[in-house]
């Protein structure tokens, strides 16, 4: 599909791309670039690409598709570093979890004649680094593209075909709307998870070992997200600040109202709130975005039996 | 192990007990009782017991072990109903998610000569009703017993042996400490989940269908808990009010401090917070209370391939 693809950043997302590009035969040559020698060496050991360099400019030279998969705060510096080496007609995209800030950082460095199309695959795990990747990461997941008004329709189509080949469905959205949607479906849950794990480990009356021991009663559900990469999430917070603060304040308002209902023992209000949230899970399962096995199918995964 | 066991309440927990009692041969006769004809009929269809009645007093007559598995707010009424029919020497226990309130409700109805030992298996799923139960629910999970100062050690030992036969490890705790521990490991996560799902479905700028579509980016992790039974959780809120309000206010304080760090773009503070929460997940996995498969092993459960 492409002569040469350059992967700038080879962590969870970059290495998953490497796997799926290989599996689907989407490139003649995959050039891998990452900041550190250590990560680069590991990528080489894993055989993720055809060439390896810590110099992103070298990787993008002659590339028809460049995919930047680094923490969003590093997008500007990467764009500046590759700017002079980009091939005319090349498609440059990214996978960053925020879009307005990535555009603001990268667009000024994009030379005439290349196609810069920001993107975000809605797929991930709590693991990071080049060992974490796997080809099926994008299967049945959405990939949101946020093209600019001037984006060439043909280049956009090519990029869509690429993501479809990776197993994804494509959506297209305005970057600001993307940031707002992701603030609620991703950034808010993430921050709430970090926060609740923080709260639970700071109590005087309940020990951390009790929290761990009895975590199967609910708490553990939050710890998966709270195990995610701190650098990535610090950057997301700093680069989607307004939308995140808005969602946090909506959340806090609602929480205050729930607290009040508990304080005043308003059982009816609590019952009503707890009832209307059920339907959403049903829809998520129907939409194929989760499994309906009790307990996320953990028991089955561990092989100690469950009714399903 | 017991001649006759009476199961009062035959939902998720009661029916799981029925399955494991059968599998392990823990009773000569299992008497099933539930409030409604509908649930009782379903329990009979599923063959969960040896006799069936909507009259709890009839079920407990001659029972050596009585297990009450109803929403905590119903404990008092059930205790009153069975009080006169309990066999001298019988062990009466419960599985309620709060302990102080259950004791306050049930103890006054316990006649001389029976052994009332409150308990709480730390195991559950988001499903409820008699169809939801399965024998492995308690495997490798903790069961917390909160015996009273006057509890007979021999009866306590018998109950421990029963729960061990169900696959559980036993812990013993003061009821008030139990309520505080559970407020943080279970009730707080549950309420936060209900709240975030509520917030997300109430936004003007992001539609519910967007929330569902992109839920794999984090939001869906919360929806499992938010699909839990509203009656059970209303009762828990009303019956562990003080501890829950305390935990909610700690959580809110911490959240306010995180909001401030985002507002002031304090990257270092965010990074530090996001770092210290990682260790807890590791400990939970090591303690056997979760699986380390990326994504809770959802991909494996669905059978569409994952690296593990
Ligand atoms: N993880 C998810 O669930 C997920 C999902 C969708 C989108 N995303 C987005 O995908 C991007 C990559 O995430 P990931 O999970 O793949 O991260 P990751 O596994 O931590 O890998 C990060 C990669 O970026 C490089 N990098 C880190 N800091 C850098 C810097 N300051 N300058 C240049 N390169 C730097 C790393 O290089 P070295 O190791 O050599 O330092 C590594 O190659 C992020 O923008 C994230 O928002 C993540
Ligand atoms: N679900 C969990 O994850 C979990 C985990 C640990 C402990 N617990 C505790 O276990 C207990 C039972 O929970 P569950 O999940 O098994 O609930 P469930 O599946 O909803 O079943 C509830 C049972 O209680 C009966 N019941 C409901 N309201 C009643 C009332 N007012 N008076 C008498 N009986 C009533 C129901 O009878 P009908 O259907 O006939 O009305 C049914 O048999 C609760 O105290 C809960 O706190 C739950």
XYZ file of C-alpha atoms in Angstrom, chain A residues 87-278:
192
model
C 8.970 14.036 1.051
C 6.592 16.144 -1.074
C 3.233 14.410 -1.246
C 3.822 12.453 1.968
C 0.991 11.967 4.455
C 1.853 12.924 8.024
C -0.477 11.787 10.766
C -0.363 11.257 14.508
C -2.182 9.201 17.135
C -2.224 11.686 19.999
C -5.054 11.644 22.533
C -5.700 15.380 22.115
C -6.123 17.037 18.745
C -6.332 20.856 18.947
C -3.017 21.143 20.736
C -1.306 18.675 18.388
C -2.493 20.713 15.401
C -1.298 23.945 16.988
C 2.082 22.378 17.659
C 2.646 20.528 14.383
C 0.924 22.557 11.671
C 3.350 25.499 11.717
C 6.189 23.082 10.904
C 4.487 21.368 7.987
C 6.046 22.377 4.683
C 4.037 23.055 1.510
C 3.151 19.948 -0.439
C 2.762 17.445 2.389
C -0.574 16.256 3.769
C -0.931 16.679 7.500
C -3.976 14.798 8.808
C -4.290 14.461 12.598
C -5.788 11.268 13.950
C -6.534 9.291 17.108
C -7.161 5.553 17.315
C -9.606 4.903 20.179
C -7.761 1.821 21.346
C -5.253 1.194 24.055
C -4.265 -0.792 27.068
C -2.685 0.146 30.376
C 0.732 -1.022 29.176
C 3.348 1.012 27.331
C 6.639 0.639 25.501
C 7.617 -1.440 22.451
C 6.884 -4.765 24.145
C 3.265 -3.836 24.759
C 2.143 -3.713 21.137
C 0.038 -6.320 19.334
C -1.531 -6.415 15.897
C -5.131 -6.775 17.051
C -5.132 -3.583 19.135
C -7.107 -1.639 16.528
C -9.524 -4.410 15.551
C -13.147 -3.291 15.856
C -12.085 -0.008 17.381
C -12.811 3.472 16.095
C -10.156 5.715 14.640
C -11.083 9.392 14.655
C -9.526 11.608 12.003
C -9.714 15.375 12.395
C -8.758 16.696 8.956
C -8.139 20.408 8.462
C -10.303 22.492 6.125
C -7.509 22.455 3.532
C -6.949 18.679 3.693
C -6.689 16.985 0.298
C -9.602 14.528 -0.064
C -7.466 11.980 -1.869
C -4.827 11.904 0.873
C -7.625 11.618 3.422
C -9.040 8.622 1.560
C -5.630 6.966 1.493
C -5.245 7.403 5.245
C -8.738 6.033 5.831
C -7.893 2.972 3.747
C -4.780 2.480 5.854
C -6.696 2.537 9.145
C -9.370 0.246 7.751
C -6.619 -2.192 6.827
C -5.507 -2.014 10.470
C -8.974 -3.230 11.464
C -10.500 0.094 12.491
C -13.678 1.905 11.638
C -13.225 5.549 10.710
C -14.913 8.602 12.102
C -14.305 12.184 11.156
C -14.698 15.065 13.526
C -13.810 18.647 14.227
C -10.685 18.724 16.476
C -12.368 20.769 19.196
C -15.313 18.427 19.316
C -12.883 15.501 19.482
C -11.215 17.040 22.516
C -14.516 17.514 24.260
C -15.760 13.997 23.498
C -12.491 12.463 24.635
C -12.499 14.606 27.761
C -15.624 12.766 28.871
C -15.117 9.225 27.534
C -11.409 8.955 28.254
C -9.747 11.776 30.173
C -12.380 12.093 32.906
C -12.460 8.311 33.651
C -8.684 8.297 33.662
C -8.366 11.168 36.118
C -11.107 9.814 38.348
C -9.263 6.494 38.439
C -5.985 8.127 39.385
C -7.821 10.138 42.011
C -9.691 7.286 43.654
C -6.563 5.154 43.820
C -4.772 8.123 45.346
C -7.521 8.650 47.919
C -7.618 4.984 48.866
C -3.893 4.804 49.473
C -3.870 7.890 51.697
C -6.312 6.914 54.412
C -5.316 6.649 58.029
C -8.082 4.292 59.079
C -7.856 1.746 56.268
C -4.493 0.280 55.323
C -3.188 -0.127 51.814
C -2.965 -3.858 52.320
C -6.679 -3.972 53.145
C -7.428 -2.004 49.995
C -5.451 -4.513 47.934
C -6.886 -7.545 49.659
C -10.512 -6.624 49.179
C -10.142 -4.876 45.843
C -12.294 -7.414 44.000
C -15.334 -5.705 45.496
C -15.058 -2.811 43.046
C -11.865 -0.893 43.602
C -9.763 -3.013 41.243
C -11.839 -1.864 38.256
C -10.225 1.547 38.608
C -6.687 0.367 39.025
C -6.272 -0.745 35.424
C -6.582 2.807 34.143
C -4.551 4.116 37.064
C -1.657 1.918 35.921
C -1.342 3.862 32.657
C 1.721 5.832 31.640
C 2.166 9.000 33.756
C 3.964 10.976 31.042
C 1.255 10.394 28.493
C -1.432 11.457 30.955
C 0.383 14.471 32.301
C 0.624 15.661 28.700
C -3.050 14.980 28.026
C -4.012 17.057 31.090
C -1.846 19.954 30.039
C -3.013 19.806 26.435
C -6.749 19.432 26.901
C -7.036 21.580 29.973
C -10.233 23.505 29.248
C -12.379 20.539 28.248
C -11.040 18.439 31.121
C -11.708 21.137 33.694
C -15.212 21.529 32.330
C -15.917 17.791 32.643
C -14.372 17.611 36.113
C -16.577 20.412 37.284
C -19.707 18.759 35.872
C -18.688 15.556 37.583
C -18.108 17.336 40.921
C -21.467 19.059 40.727
C -23.217 15.753 40.166
C -21.231 14.148 42.956
C -22.231 16.906 45.357
C -25.844 16.255 44.526
C -25.392 12.533 45.168
C -23.679 13.306 48.480
C -26.643 15.436 49.442
C -29.055 12.605 48.582
C -27.085 10.234 50.811
C -26.878 12.753 53.640
C -30.646 13.327 53.530
C -31.354 9.632 52.988
C -33.234 10.320 49.799
C -33.587 6.689 48.758
C -35.834 7.474 45.827
C -33.366 9.855 44.248
C -30.540 7.362 44.691
C -32.613 4.549 43.251
C -33.524 6.642 40.207
C -29.933 7.630 39.546
C -28.713 4.050 39.937
C -31.388 2.863 37.548
C -30.807 5.129 34.596
C -27.103 4.278 34.366
C -27.803 0.607 33.605
